[in-house]
Short mmCIF file of C-alpha atoms in Angstrom, two decimals:
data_model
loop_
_atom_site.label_atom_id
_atom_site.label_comp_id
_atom_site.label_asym_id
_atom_site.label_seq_id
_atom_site.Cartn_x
_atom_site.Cartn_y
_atom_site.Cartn_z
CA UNK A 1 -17.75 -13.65 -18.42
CA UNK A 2 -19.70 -16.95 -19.65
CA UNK A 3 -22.28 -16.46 -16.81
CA UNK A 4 -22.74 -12.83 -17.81
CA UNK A 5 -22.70 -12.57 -21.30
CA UNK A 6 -23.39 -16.09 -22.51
CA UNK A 7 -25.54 -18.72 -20.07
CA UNK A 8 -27.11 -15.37 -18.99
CA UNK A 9 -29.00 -16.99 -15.56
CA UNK A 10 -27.39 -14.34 -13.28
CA UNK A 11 -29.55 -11.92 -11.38
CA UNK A 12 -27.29 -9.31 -13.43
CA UNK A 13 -27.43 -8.99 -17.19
CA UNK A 14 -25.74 -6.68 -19.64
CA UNK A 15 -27.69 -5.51 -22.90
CA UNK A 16 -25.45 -3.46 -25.04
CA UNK A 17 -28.14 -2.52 -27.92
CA UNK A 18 -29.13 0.95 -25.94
CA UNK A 19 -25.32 1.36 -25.03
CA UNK A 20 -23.85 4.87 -25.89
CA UNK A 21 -20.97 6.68 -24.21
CA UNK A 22 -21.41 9.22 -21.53
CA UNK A 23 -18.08 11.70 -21.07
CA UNK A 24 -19.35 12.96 -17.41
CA UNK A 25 -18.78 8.75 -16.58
CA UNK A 26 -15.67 8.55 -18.79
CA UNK A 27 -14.62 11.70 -17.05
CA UNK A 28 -14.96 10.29 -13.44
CA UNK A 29 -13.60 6.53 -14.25
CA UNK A 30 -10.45 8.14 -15.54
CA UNK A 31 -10.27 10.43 -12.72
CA UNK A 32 -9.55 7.42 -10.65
CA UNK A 33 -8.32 4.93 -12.56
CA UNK A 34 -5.35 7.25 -14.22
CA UNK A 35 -4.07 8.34 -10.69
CA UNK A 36 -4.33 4.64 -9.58
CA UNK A 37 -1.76 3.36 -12.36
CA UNK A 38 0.64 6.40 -11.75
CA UNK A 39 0.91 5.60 -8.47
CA UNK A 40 1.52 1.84 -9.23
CA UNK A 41 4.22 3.42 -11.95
CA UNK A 42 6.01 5.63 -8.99
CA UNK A 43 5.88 2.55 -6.72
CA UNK A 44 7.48 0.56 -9.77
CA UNK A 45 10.16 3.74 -10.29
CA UNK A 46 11.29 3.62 -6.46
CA UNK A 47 11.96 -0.06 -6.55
CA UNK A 48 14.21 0.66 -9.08
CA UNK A 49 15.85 3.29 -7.28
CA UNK A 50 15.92 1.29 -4.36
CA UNK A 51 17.95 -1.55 -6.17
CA UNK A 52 20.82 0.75 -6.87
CA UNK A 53 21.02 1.90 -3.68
CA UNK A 54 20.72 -1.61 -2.38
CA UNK A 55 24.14 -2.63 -4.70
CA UNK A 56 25.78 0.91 -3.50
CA UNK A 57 25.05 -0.17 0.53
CA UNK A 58 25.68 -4.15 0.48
CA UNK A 59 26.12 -5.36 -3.22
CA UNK A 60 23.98 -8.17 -4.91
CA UNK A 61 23.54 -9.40 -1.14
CA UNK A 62 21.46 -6.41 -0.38
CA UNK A 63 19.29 -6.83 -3.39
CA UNK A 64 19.10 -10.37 -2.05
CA UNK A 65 17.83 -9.46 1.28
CA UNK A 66 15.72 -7.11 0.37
CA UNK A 67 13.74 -8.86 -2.30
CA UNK A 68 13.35 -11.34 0.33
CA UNK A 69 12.02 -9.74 3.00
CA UNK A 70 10.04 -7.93 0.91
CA UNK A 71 7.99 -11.19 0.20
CA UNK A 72 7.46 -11.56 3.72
CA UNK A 73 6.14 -7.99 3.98
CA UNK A 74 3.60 -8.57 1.70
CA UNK A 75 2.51 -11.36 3.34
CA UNK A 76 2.25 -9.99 6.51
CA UNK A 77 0.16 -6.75 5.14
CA UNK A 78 -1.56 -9.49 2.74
CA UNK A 79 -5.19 -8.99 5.19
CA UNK A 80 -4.80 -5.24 4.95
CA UNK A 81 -5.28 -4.81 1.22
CA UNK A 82 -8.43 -7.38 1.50
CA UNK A 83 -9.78 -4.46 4.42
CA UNK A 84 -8.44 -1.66 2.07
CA UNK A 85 -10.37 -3.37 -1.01
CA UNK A 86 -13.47 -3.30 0.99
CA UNK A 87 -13.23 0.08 2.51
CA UNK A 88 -13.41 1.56 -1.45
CA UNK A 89 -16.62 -0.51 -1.73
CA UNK A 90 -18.54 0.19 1.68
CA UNK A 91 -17.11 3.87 1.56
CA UNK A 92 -17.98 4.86 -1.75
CA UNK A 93 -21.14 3.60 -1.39
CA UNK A 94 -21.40 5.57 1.61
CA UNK A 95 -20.47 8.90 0.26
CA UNK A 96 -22.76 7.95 -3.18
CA UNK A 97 -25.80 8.19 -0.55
CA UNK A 98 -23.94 11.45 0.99
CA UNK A 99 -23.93 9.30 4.48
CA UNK A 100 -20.95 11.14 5.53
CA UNK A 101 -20.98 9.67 9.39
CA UNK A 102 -20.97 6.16 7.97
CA UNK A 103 -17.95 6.84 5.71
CA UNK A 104 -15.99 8.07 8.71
CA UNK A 105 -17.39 5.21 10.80
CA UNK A 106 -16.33 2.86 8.21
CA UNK A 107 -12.86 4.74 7.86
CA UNK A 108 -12.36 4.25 11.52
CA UNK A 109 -13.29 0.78 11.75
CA UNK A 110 -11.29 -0.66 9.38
CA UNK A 111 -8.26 1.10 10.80
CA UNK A 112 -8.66 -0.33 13.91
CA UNK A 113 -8.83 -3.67 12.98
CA UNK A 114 -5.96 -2.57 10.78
CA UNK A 115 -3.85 -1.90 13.33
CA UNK A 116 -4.61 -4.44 15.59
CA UNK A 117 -3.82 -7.40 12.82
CA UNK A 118 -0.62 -5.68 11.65
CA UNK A 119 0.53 -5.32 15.32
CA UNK A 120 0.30 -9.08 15.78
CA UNK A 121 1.91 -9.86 12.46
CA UNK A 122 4.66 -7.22 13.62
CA UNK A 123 5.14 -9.22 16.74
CA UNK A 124 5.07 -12.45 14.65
CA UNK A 125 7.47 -11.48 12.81
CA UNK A 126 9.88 -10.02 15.13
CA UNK A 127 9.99 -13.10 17.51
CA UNK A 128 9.84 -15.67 14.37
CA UNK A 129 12.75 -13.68 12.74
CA UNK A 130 15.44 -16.36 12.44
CA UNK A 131 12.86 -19.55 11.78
CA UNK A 132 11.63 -16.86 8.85
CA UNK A 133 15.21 -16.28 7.73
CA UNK A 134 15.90 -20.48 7.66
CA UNK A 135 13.21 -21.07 5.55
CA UNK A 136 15.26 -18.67 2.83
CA UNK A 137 18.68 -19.66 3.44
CA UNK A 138 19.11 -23.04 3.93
CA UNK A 139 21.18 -22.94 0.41
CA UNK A 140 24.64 -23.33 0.73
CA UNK A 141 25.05 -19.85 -1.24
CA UNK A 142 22.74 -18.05 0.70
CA UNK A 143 23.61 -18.69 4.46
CA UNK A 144 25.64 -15.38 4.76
CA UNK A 145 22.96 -13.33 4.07
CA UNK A 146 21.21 -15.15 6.95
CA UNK A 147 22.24 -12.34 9.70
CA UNK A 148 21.03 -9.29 7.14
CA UNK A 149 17.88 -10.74 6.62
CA UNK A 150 16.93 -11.53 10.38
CA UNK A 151 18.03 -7.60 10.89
CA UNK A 152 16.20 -6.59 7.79
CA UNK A 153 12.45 -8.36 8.83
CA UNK A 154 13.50 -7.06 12.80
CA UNK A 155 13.57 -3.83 11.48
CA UNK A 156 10.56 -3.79 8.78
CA UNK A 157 8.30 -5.35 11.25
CA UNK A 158 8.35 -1.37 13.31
CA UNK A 159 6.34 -0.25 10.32
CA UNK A 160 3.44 -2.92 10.05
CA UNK A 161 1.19 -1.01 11.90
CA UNK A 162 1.74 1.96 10.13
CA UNK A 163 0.70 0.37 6.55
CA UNK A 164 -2.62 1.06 7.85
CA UNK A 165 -2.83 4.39 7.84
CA UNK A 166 -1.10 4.69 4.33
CA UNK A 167 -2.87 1.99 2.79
CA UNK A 168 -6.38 2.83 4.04
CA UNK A 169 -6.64 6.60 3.13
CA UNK A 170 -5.92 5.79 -0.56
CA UNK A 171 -9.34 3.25 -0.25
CA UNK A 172 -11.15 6.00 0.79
CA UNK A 173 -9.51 8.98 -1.57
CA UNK A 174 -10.32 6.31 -4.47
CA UNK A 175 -14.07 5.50 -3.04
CA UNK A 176 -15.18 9.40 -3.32
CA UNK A 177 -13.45 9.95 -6.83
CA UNK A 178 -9.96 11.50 -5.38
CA UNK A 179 -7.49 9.58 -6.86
CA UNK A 180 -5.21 12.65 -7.33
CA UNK A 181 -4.83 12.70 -3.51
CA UNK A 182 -4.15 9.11 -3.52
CA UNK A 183 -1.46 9.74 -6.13
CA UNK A 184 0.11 12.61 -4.21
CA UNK A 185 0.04 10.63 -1.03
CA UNK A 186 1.80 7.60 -2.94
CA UNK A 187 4.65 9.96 -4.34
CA UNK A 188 5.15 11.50 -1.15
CA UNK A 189 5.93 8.31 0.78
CA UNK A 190 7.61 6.80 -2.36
CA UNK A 191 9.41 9.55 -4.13
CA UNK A 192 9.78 12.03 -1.97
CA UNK A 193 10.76 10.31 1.64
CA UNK A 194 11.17 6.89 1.00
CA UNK A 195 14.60 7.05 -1.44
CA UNK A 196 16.07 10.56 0.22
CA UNK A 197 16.07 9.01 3.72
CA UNK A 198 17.13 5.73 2.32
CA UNK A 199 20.35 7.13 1.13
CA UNK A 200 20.59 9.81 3.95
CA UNK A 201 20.82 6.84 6.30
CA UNK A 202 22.89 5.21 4.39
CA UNK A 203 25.33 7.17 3.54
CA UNK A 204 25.49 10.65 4.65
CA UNK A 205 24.92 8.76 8.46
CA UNK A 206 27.27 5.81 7.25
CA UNK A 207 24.86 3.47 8.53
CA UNK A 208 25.64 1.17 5.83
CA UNK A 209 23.04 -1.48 4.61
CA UNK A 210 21.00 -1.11 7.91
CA UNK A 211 20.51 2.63 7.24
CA UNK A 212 19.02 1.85 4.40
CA UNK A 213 15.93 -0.28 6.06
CA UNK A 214 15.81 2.26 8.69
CA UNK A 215 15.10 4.43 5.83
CA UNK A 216 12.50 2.81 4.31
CA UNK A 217 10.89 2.23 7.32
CA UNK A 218 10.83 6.01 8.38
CA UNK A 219 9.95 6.82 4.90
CA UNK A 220 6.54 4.80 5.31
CA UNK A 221 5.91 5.87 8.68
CA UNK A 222 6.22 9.33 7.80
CA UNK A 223 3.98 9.46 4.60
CA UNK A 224 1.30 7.00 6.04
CA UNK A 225 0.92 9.63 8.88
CA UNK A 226 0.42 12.34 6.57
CA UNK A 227 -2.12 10.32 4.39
CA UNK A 228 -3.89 9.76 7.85
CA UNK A 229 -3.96 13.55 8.80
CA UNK A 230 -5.10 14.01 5.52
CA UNK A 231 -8.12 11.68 5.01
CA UNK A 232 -9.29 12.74 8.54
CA UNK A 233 -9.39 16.82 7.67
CA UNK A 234 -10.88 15.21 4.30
CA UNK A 235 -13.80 13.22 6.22
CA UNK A 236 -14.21 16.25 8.42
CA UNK A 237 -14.72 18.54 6.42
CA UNK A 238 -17.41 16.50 4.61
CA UNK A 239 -19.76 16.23 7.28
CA UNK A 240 -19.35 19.44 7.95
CA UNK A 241 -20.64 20.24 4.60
#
């Protein structure tokens, strides 16, 4: 802000004297931007979901595992939201020019390298498990969670490579001003998948506290598949147009 709108020696400067609104812009930021905080509001509404099932299954202790390996999930898909963050940039400026080919190329390229990152991080993580799970757990109070957790990242790992095709679609959906099918991806996996299949697993199987990671990971897998389906009929059918 001090280079922009105060030293004011950047190749960009801002002049608001000629400023006025114009709805058609208002009209498309919010078409974006309102979708985009819904769906960080349903992913906000399933964590707290997910807690109470978490208690039900293994008590505090599966909260504790969870929350966890959680933070090493996000690591792990931590290069994925950089690629995601410039696949909105390269692909809206792709579709702004209507260079249709180029958004698909783009599309296609970033899920590839996607893939292949999260597949190594997967196999990281499933062969580091237990040196992971020491670095959290060498408290006194939170060694017998130790065997839960290794279980828990063993099991999370299956759906690394499969953030990709979740994660990327919404970067595209967002880059050509659908940020309703972004949302409606985002509830599926969250909402509608995600916390049914938890508790299914859970507890209509009786897997216990396992059934509930094996139901967050099929969740994913299964909305991040449809998002993929979906963005490729979406890219398809604009360069057919």
């Amino acid at each position: 802000s001090y280079w922009l709108f105060f030293k004011k020696d950047t190749y960009v400067s801002f002049d608001f004297r000629n400023f006025s609104f114009d709805a058609k812009i208002l009209k498309d930021i919010f078409r974006v931007d309102l979708p985009a905080s819904v769906q960080q509001l349903s992913i906000s509404f399933m964590m707290l979901v997910m807690n109470l099932i978490f208690v039900k299954a293994g008590g505090t202790d599966g909260v504790a595992v969870f929350s966890t390996g959680w933070r090493v999930a996000t690591i792990a898909t931590l290069p994925l939201m950089g690629i995601a963050t410039s696949v909105v940039a390269v692909a809206g400026a792709a579709f702004g020019a209507g260079a249709f080919r180029k958004l698909d190329i783009t599309y296609n390229y970033a899920l590839k390298l996607g893939i292949a990152i999260e597949v190594c991080m997967a196999i990281a993580t499933f062969i580091l498990a237990p040196q992971i799970t020491a670095v959290f757990t060498q408290a006194e109070g939170s060694a017998r969670i130790a065997d839960d957790l290794v279980t828990f990242l063993r099991v999370l790992c299956v759906f690394y490579p499969t953030v990709a095709f979740g994660m990327l679609p919404s970067s595209v959906f967002q880059s050509t001003g659908r940020g309703m099918n972004a949302l409606i991806v985002t509830i599926l996996r969250t909402q509608d998948l995600t916390l049914p299949l938890s508790w299914i697993f859970a507890f209509i199987l009786d897997l216990g506290l396992p059934g509930v990671w094996w139901g967050v990971v099929v969740g994913n897998v299964i909305g991040t598949l449809t998002a993929f389906a979906w963005v490729k009929i979406f890219i398809k059918n604009l360069m057919k147009g």
